[in-house]
Short mmCIF file of C-alpha atoms and ligand atoms in Angstrom, two decimals:
data_model
loop_
_atom_site.label_atom_id
_atom_site.label_comp_id
_atom_site.label_asym_id
_atom_site.label_seq_id
_atom_site.Cartn_x
_atom_site.Cartn_y
_atom_site.Cartn_z
CA MET A 1 93.49 102.78 161.26
CA THR A 2 94.48 101.37 164.64
CA VAL A 3 97.50 99.09 164.94
CA LEU A 4 98.74 97.23 167.98
CA GLY A 5 102.53 96.98 168.14
CA ILE A 6 104.63 94.46 170.04
CA GLU A 7 108.37 94.77 170.67
CA SER A 8 110.38 92.04 172.38
CA SER A 9 113.63 91.82 170.42
CA CYS A 10 115.95 92.31 173.38
CA ASP A 11 115.32 93.26 177.01
CA GLU A 12 112.40 95.64 176.66
CA CYS A 13 108.92 94.18 176.56
CA SER A 14 106.62 96.76 175.06
CA VAL A 15 103.10 97.04 173.71
CA ALA A 16 101.52 100.10 172.09
CA VAL A 17 98.34 101.09 170.32
CA VAL A 18 98.88 103.71 167.63
CA ARG A 19 96.37 105.29 165.29
CA ASP A 20 97.33 106.15 161.71
CA GLY A 21 101.04 105.72 162.37
CA ARG A 22 101.36 108.85 164.49
CA GLN A 23 98.82 109.11 167.28
CA ILE A 24 99.91 107.10 170.31
CA LEU A 25 96.80 105.93 172.18
CA SER A 26 98.75 103.86 174.70
CA HIS A 27 102.35 102.85 175.13
CA LEU A 28 103.83 100.62 177.82
CA ILE A 29 107.45 99.56 178.18
CA HIS A 30 108.69 97.09 180.74
CA SER A 31 112.46 97.28 180.99
CA GLN A 32 114.31 94.27 182.38
CA ILE A 33 117.26 96.30 183.65
CA GLU A 34 116.97 94.91 187.18
CA ASP A 35 116.87 91.31 185.96
CA HIS A 36 120.11 91.61 183.99
CA ALA A 37 122.05 94.16 186.08
CA ARG A 38 123.91 91.65 188.20
CA TYR A 39 125.24 89.91 185.09
CA GLY A 40 126.36 93.19 183.52
CA GLY A 41 124.58 92.39 180.26
CA VAL A 42 121.46 90.87 178.78
CA VAL A 43 121.11 87.14 179.48
CA PRO A 44 119.03 85.80 176.56
CA GLU A 45 117.34 82.99 178.50
CA ILE A 46 116.25 85.36 181.29
CA ALA A 47 115.06 87.90 178.72
CA SER A 48 112.78 85.36 177.02
CA ARG A 49 111.30 84.20 180.33
CA LYS A 50 110.58 87.76 181.42
CA HIS A 51 108.88 88.50 178.09
CA VAL A 52 106.63 85.48 178.72
CA GLU A 53 105.69 86.92 182.14
CA TRP A 54 105.06 90.46 180.97
CA ILE A 55 103.53 90.33 177.54
CA LEU A 56 99.96 89.45 178.47
CA PRO A 57 99.59 91.99 181.33
CA LEU A 58 101.13 94.68 179.13
CA PHE A 59 98.75 93.85 176.29
CA ARG A 60 95.72 94.05 178.61
CA ARG A 61 96.88 97.36 180.08
CA ALA A 62 97.67 98.81 176.65
CA CYS A 63 94.11 98.06 175.46
CA GLU A 64 92.66 99.49 178.67
CA ASP A 65 94.75 102.67 178.47
CA ALA A 66 93.78 103.16 174.84
CA ALA A 67 90.16 102.43 175.74
CA ILE A 68 89.83 99.91 172.95
CA ASP A 69 88.29 96.50 172.59
CA PRO A 70 90.90 94.58 170.58
CA ALA A 71 88.35 92.36 168.85
CA ARG A 72 86.39 95.38 167.69
CA ASP A 73 88.86 98.24 167.31
CA LEU A 74 92.16 96.86 166.06
CA ASP A 75 92.89 96.75 162.33
CA ALA A 76 96.19 94.83 162.47
CA VAL A 77 98.82 93.36 164.77
CA ALA A 78 102.43 94.43 164.15
CA VAL A 79 105.37 92.67 165.77
CA THR A 80 109.16 92.83 165.54
CA THR A 81 110.45 89.68 163.85
CA GLU A 82 114.04 90.76 163.08
CA PRO A 83 116.80 91.28 164.06
CA GLY A 84 117.22 90.43 167.74
CA LEU A 85 117.54 87.61 170.24
CA SER A 86 115.72 84.62 168.76
CA GLY A 87 114.10 83.47 172.01
CA SER A 88 112.89 86.97 172.84
CA LEU A 89 111.59 87.60 169.32
CA LEU A 90 109.74 84.28 169.43
CA VAL A 91 107.79 85.29 172.53
CA GLY A 92 106.50 88.47 170.89
CA LEU A 93 105.81 86.73 167.60
CA GLY A 94 104.03 83.80 169.27
CA PHE A 95 101.80 86.20 171.17
CA ALA A 96 101.12 88.29 168.08
CA LYS A 97 100.15 85.21 166.05
CA GLY A 98 97.76 84.06 168.77
CA LEU A 99 96.19 87.50 168.94
CA ALA A 100 95.87 87.79 165.17
CA ILE A 101 94.05 84.44 165.09
CA ALA A 102 91.84 85.33 168.07
CA ILE A 103 90.66 88.66 166.68
CA ASP A 104 90.90 87.59 163.04
CA ARG A 105 93.10 90.47 161.91
CA PRO A 106 96.18 90.56 159.65
CA LEU A 107 99.68 90.17 160.98
CA VAL A 108 102.59 92.43 160.09
CA ALA A 109 106.26 91.42 160.57
CA VAL A 110 108.33 94.49 161.35
CA ASP A 111 112.04 95.04 160.79
CA HIS A 112 113.39 96.55 164.03
CA ILE A 113 115.99 98.69 162.26
CA LEU A 114 113.47 100.28 159.89
CA ALA A 115 111.25 100.86 162.94
CA HIS A 116 114.02 102.77 164.78
CA LEU A 117 114.49 104.93 161.70
CA TYR A 118 110.73 105.51 161.55
CA ALA A 119 110.54 106.58 165.23
CA PRO A 120 111.36 110.28 164.60
CA ARG A 121 108.47 110.40 162.11
CA ILE A 122 105.94 109.68 164.84
CA GLU A 123 106.58 113.10 166.36
CA SER A 124 107.39 115.15 163.26
CA GLU A 125 106.66 115.22 159.58
CA ILE A 126 109.97 114.63 157.79
CA ALA A 127 110.13 115.14 154.04
CA LEU A 128 112.00 112.50 152.04
CA PRO A 129 114.81 111.91 151.49
CA TYR A 130 116.62 112.45 154.76
CA LEU A 131 119.81 111.19 156.31
CA GLY A 132 119.37 108.77 159.16
CA LEU A 133 121.76 107.90 161.94
CA LEU A 134 120.83 104.83 163.92
CA VAL A 135 122.94 104.39 167.02
CA SER A 136 121.90 101.62 169.38
CA GLY A 137 123.28 98.70 171.36
CA GLY A 138 123.27 96.46 168.31
CA HIS A 139 123.62 98.83 165.36
CA THR A 140 125.46 101.85 164.05
CA ILE A 141 124.19 102.88 160.65
CA VAL A 142 124.58 106.07 158.65
CA CYS A 143 122.05 105.95 155.83
CA ARG A 144 119.94 107.77 153.32
CA VAL A 145 116.23 107.22 153.91
CA ASP A 146 113.96 107.35 150.86
CA GLY A 147 110.86 105.79 152.32
CA TRP A 148 109.59 103.90 155.33
CA ASP A 149 110.96 100.64 153.84
CA SER A 150 113.69 102.08 151.68
CA MET A 151 117.09 103.04 152.94
CA THR A 152 120.60 102.92 151.57
CA VAL A 153 123.38 102.23 154.01
CA LEU A 154 126.30 104.63 153.65
CA GLY A 155 128.29 103.41 156.62
CA THR A 156 128.22 101.04 159.56
CA THR A 157 130.63 99.90 162.22
CA THR A 158 133.46 97.53 161.42
CA ASP A 159 133.39 96.12 164.97
CA ASP A 160 131.28 97.21 167.96
CA ALA A 161 128.05 99.16 167.75
CA CYS A 162 128.24 102.61 169.35
CA GLY A 163 126.02 101.63 172.32
CA GLU A 164 127.94 98.39 172.71
CA ALA A 165 131.16 100.38 173.18
CA PHE A 166 129.44 102.41 175.94
CA ASP A 167 128.21 99.19 177.55
CA LYS A 168 131.63 97.52 177.44
CA ILE A 169 133.51 100.50 178.86
CA ALA A 170 130.95 100.84 181.66
CA LYS A 171 131.20 97.15 182.45
CA TYR A 172 135.01 97.20 182.48
CA PHE A 173 135.17 100.13 184.91
CA GLY A 174 132.12 99.07 186.93
CA PHE A 175 130.34 102.34 186.14
CA GLY A 176 126.90 100.76 186.40
CA TYR A 177 124.24 99.15 184.27
CA PRO A 178 122.95 99.86 181.70
CA GLY A 179 126.25 101.23 180.49
CA GLY A 180 125.21 104.07 178.18
CA LEU A 181 123.16 105.84 180.81
CA ALA A 182 125.82 105.26 183.49
CA VAL A 183 128.54 106.82 181.32
CA ASP A 184 126.25 109.72 180.39
CA ARG A 185 125.52 110.46 184.07
CA LEU A 186 129.16 110.28 185.16
CA ALA A 187 130.24 112.37 182.19
CA ALA A 188 128.02 115.23 183.34
CA ASN A 189 130.58 115.95 186.07
CA GLY A 190 133.74 115.15 184.11
CA ASP A 191 136.18 116.96 181.83
CA PRO A 192 135.61 115.75 178.25
CA TYR A 193 139.14 116.88 177.36
CA ALA A 194 140.98 115.15 180.24
CA TYR A 195 142.10 112.51 177.74
CA ASP A 196 142.72 112.86 173.99
CA PHE A 197 141.51 109.39 173.17
CA PRO A 198 141.90 108.50 169.48
CA GLU A 199 139.03 108.68 167.03
CA SER A 200 138.80 105.90 164.45
CA ARG A 201 140.62 106.74 161.24
CA LEU A 202 139.05 104.72 158.50
CA GLU A 203 140.03 106.92 155.60
CA SER A 204 139.84 104.67 152.53
CA PRO A 205 136.99 105.52 150.13
CA ALA A 206 135.33 102.19 150.92
CA HIS A 207 135.09 103.19 154.59
CA ARG A 208 134.20 106.84 154.10
CA TYR A 209 131.19 106.65 156.41
CA ASP A 210 132.20 103.66 158.55
CA VAL A 211 133.27 103.75 162.19
CA SER A 212 135.33 101.50 164.42
CA TYR A 213 135.41 101.42 168.21
CA SER A 214 138.15 98.89 168.91
CA GLY A 215 140.99 101.45 169.00
CA LEU A 216 139.07 103.76 171.29
CA LYS A 217 138.19 100.89 173.64
CA THR A 218 141.83 99.76 173.84
CA ALA A 219 142.99 103.30 174.55
CA VAL A 220 140.43 103.83 177.30
CA VAL A 221 141.11 100.50 178.95
CA ALA A 222 144.85 100.08 178.50
CA GLN A 223 146.47 103.25 177.23
CA ARG A 224 145.03 106.03 179.34
CA GLU A 225 148.50 107.26 180.33
CA ARG A 226 149.43 107.80 176.70
CA PHE A 227 146.43 109.96 175.96
CA ARG A 228 146.14 111.83 179.24
CA ARG A 229 146.36 115.61 179.08
CA ALA A 230 148.95 117.36 181.16
CA GLY A 231 147.59 117.84 184.67
CA ALA A 232 144.45 115.76 184.09
CA VAL A 233 143.19 113.97 187.19
CA GLU A 234 142.27 110.30 186.84
CA SER A 235 138.62 109.96 187.81
CA ALA A 236 135.64 107.94 186.68
CA GLU A 237 133.96 111.18 185.63
CA ASN A 238 136.90 112.26 183.46
CA ILE A 239 137.25 108.86 181.81
CA ALA A 240 133.51 108.74 181.10
CA ALA A 241 133.37 112.29 179.74
CA SER A 242 136.43 111.87 177.50
CA PHE A 243 135.28 108.50 176.19
CA GLN A 244 131.77 109.81 175.55
CA ARG A 245 133.04 112.83 173.64
CA VAL A 246 135.17 110.72 171.30
CA ALA A 247 132.61 107.90 170.92
CA ILE A 248 129.92 110.38 169.85
CA ASP A 249 132.22 112.61 167.78
CA THR A 250 133.38 109.52 165.87
CA VAL A 251 129.93 108.80 164.53
CA MET A 252 128.84 112.43 164.23
CA ARG A 253 131.79 113.22 161.98
CA ARG A 254 130.71 110.46 159.60
CA LEU A 255 127.23 111.92 159.57
CA GLU A 256 128.70 115.36 158.84
CA ARG A 257 130.57 113.85 155.92
CA ALA A 258 127.36 112.36 154.58
CA ILE A 259 125.61 115.74 154.91
CA ALA A 260 128.41 117.50 153.03
CA ASP A 261 128.66 114.83 150.31
CA THR A 262 124.96 114.37 149.63
CA GLY A 263 123.78 117.92 150.24
CA ILE A 264 120.83 116.50 152.16
CA ARG A 265 120.09 118.92 154.98
CA ARG A 266 117.45 116.92 156.84
CA VAL A 267 118.68 114.52 159.50
CA ALA A 268 116.98 112.14 161.91
CA ILE A 269 118.87 110.40 164.69
CA ALA A 270 117.39 107.35 166.39
CA GLY A 271 118.19 104.38 168.64
CA GLY A 272 119.16 104.11 172.30
CA VAL A 273 122.31 106.23 172.02
CA ALA A 274 120.20 109.09 170.62
CA ALA A 275 119.17 109.52 174.28
CA ASN A 276 122.76 110.56 175.07
CA SER A 277 122.96 114.14 176.35
CA TYR A 278 126.21 115.00 174.55
CA LEU A 279 124.86 113.60 171.26
CA ARG A 280 121.69 115.66 171.62
CA LYS A 281 123.73 118.80 172.27
CA ARG A 282 126.23 118.01 169.52
CA GLY A 283 123.35 117.49 167.08
CA GLY A 284 122.50 121.17 167.46
CA ALA A 285 125.82 122.04 165.81
CA LEU A 286 125.14 120.07 162.62
CA ALA A 287 124.96 122.15 159.44
CA VAL A 288 121.39 121.10 158.65
CA LYS A 289 118.03 122.72 158.08
CA GLU A 290 116.15 120.12 160.11
CA LEU A 291 117.28 117.85 162.91
CA HIS A 292 114.87 115.32 164.34
CA ILE A 293 115.70 113.35 167.47
CA PRO A 294 112.75 111.58 169.08
CA SER A 295 111.83 111.98 172.73
CA MET A 296 113.69 109.60 175.06
CA GLU A 297 110.94 106.99 175.15
CA LEU A 298 111.04 106.63 171.37
CA CYS A 299 114.85 106.39 171.22
CA THR A 300 115.32 103.15 173.14
CA ASP A 301 113.42 99.99 172.18
CA ASN A 302 109.69 100.60 172.18
CA ALA A 303 106.48 99.31 170.63
CA ALA A 304 105.16 102.70 169.50
CA MET A 305 107.67 102.66 166.63
CA ILE A 306 106.52 99.12 165.74
CA ALA A 307 102.85 100.09 165.66
CA GLY A 308 103.82 103.35 163.90
CA ILE A 309 105.65 101.72 161.02
CA GLY A 310 103.10 98.88 161.15
CA PHE A 311 100.61 101.36 159.72
CA GLU A 312 102.86 101.77 156.65
CA TYR A 313 103.15 98.00 156.20
CA VAL A 314 99.36 97.73 156.33
CA ARG A 315 98.85 100.55 153.82
CA ALA A 316 101.28 98.79 151.48
CA GLY A 317 99.46 95.47 151.99
CA ARG A 318 102.62 93.90 153.38
CA PHE A 319 101.04 91.21 155.55
CA VAL A 320 102.57 87.87 156.52
CA GLU A 321 101.20 84.38 156.92
CA LEU A 322 101.05 82.70 160.31
CA ASP A 323 104.11 80.57 159.57
CA VAL A 324 106.39 83.62 159.47
CA PRO A 325 109.68 82.90 161.31
CA VAL A 326 111.93 85.17 163.38
CA ASN A 327 115.32 86.18 162.04
CA ALA A 328 118.10 86.94 164.54
CA ARG A 329 120.42 88.49 161.98
CA VAL A 330 120.53 91.87 160.32
CA ARG A 331 119.35 91.91 156.74
CA GLY A 332 121.66 92.87 153.92
CA TYR A 333 120.34 96.34 153.28
CA ARG A 334 121.19 98.08 150.05
CA ARG A 335 124.60 99.71 150.36
CA ILE A 336 126.01 102.73 148.61
CA GLY A 337 127.66 101.69 145.34
CA GLY A 338 125.76 98.42 145.44
CA ARG A 339 128.27 96.76 147.76
CA ARG A 340 127.05 94.33 150.36
CA ARG A 341 128.90 93.00 153.31
CA GLU A 342 130.02 89.43 153.40
CA GLY A 343 127.33 87.23 154.88
CA ASP A 344 124.58 89.67 153.97
CA THR A 345 121.46 88.30 152.44
CA PRO A 346 120.14 90.40 149.57
CA THR A 347 116.78 92.08 150.06
CA GLU A 348 116.01 92.68 146.43
O1 KG4 B 1 117.81 101.02 170.88
P1 KG4 B 1 118.19 100.27 172.11
O2 KG4 B 1 117.27 100.36 173.29
O3 KG4 B 1 118.39 98.76 171.82
C1 KG4 B 1 118.97 98.23 170.68
O4 KG4 B 1 118.26 98.11 169.64
O5 KG4 B 1 120.19 97.96 170.75
O6 KG4 B 1 119.65 100.78 172.52
C2 KG4 B 1 120.27 100.37 173.68
C3 KG4 B 1 121.65 101.00 173.73
C4 KG4 B 1 122.54 100.42 174.84
O7 KG4 B 1 123.81 100.13 174.31
C5 KG4 B 1 122.60 101.57 175.83
O8 KG4 B 1 123.79 101.57 176.59
C6 KG4 B 1 122.52 102.78 174.92
O9 KG4 B 1 121.55 102.40 173.95
N1 KG4 B 1 122.08 103.98 175.64
C7 KG4 B 1 122.86 105.07 175.78
C8 KG4 B 1 122.12 105.99 176.56
N2 KG4 B 1 120.91 105.42 176.87
C9 KG4 B 1 120.90 104.19 176.28
N3 KG4 B 1 124.09 105.35 175.33
C10 KG4 B 1 124.62 106.53 175.63
N4 KG4 B 1 123.98 107.46 176.40
C11 KG4 B 1 122.74 107.23 176.87
N5 KG4 B 1 122.11 108.16 177.60
ZN1 ZN B 2 116.65 98.70 169.15
#
């Protein structure tokens, strides 16, 4: 079964053709880094306009690269409809609807978070259940994955997402854009122990797997003196390396807790921050039998994961009508102990 995937939830415009959920026939990603760099962050209006410019050429190229005729060879069209920037999502969804009508094939509305968690499964078979860690610019989720559409959230962030903290620190110090990559590059030449920045200490049972980045951000921005090690030299490299160590350790320790508590020894890490070099190295030290971290291209936003999980939606007959809307907000996923966060909308 051949599915075309479209991803336009933020600043990456991407189209992919994937067979049977695993075999990538073509995959194109146009990143808008240059368009947003001078603003130091994604400007939603610019993002939507760029998606409008890029989506048709990317679609044509993706079909060419995969050597397919969409009207003949595609079985379904899968597109991200939530969560994300509304204007950006609408461009992808509008295009997907038009295509589905033109080639008379079913439409699949993909949840971007479930797609990130599916990404490691494109490259490796992972038996269920496994523990998932999603660390991206918008999300930080420690969860138990029981199926392609079934996960239980163990912990999230109480403030910034992990990638967001990288982006904000990089912006504050002028390290470069996009922030995560800029910090990662600087950190390669810094001392990760130059500063003992504080790790979040959410110790109550209700927050056992949750993280917080506000204390770390404050310390890095305003309290460096307090946490400096004797003799440490103030440099961009040292700040980046010390921040990166604590930011990643913070979330990895919660994952370690989940591994110890649940006894589940299979872990998959996904999302843009999974591209981080310290995280990838640190992952090797986890007490697990299997660790799956996708290749770089499948960590950050991409359409291969949309077409990949799209295959599962199709197999389950989970199609949508042409009036399907976009949803900017994160769904209220099932949480451990049945709790949901305020403002969450139930999924069941
Ligand atoms: O998954 P993604 O492309 O988009 C979202 O769904 O949010 O993740 C983007 C995030 C950004 O915050 C970016 O700074 C971060 O991933 N990121 C990194 C690295 N590469 C991207 N963070 C740390 N180290 C990296 N090498
Ligand atoms: Zn994403």
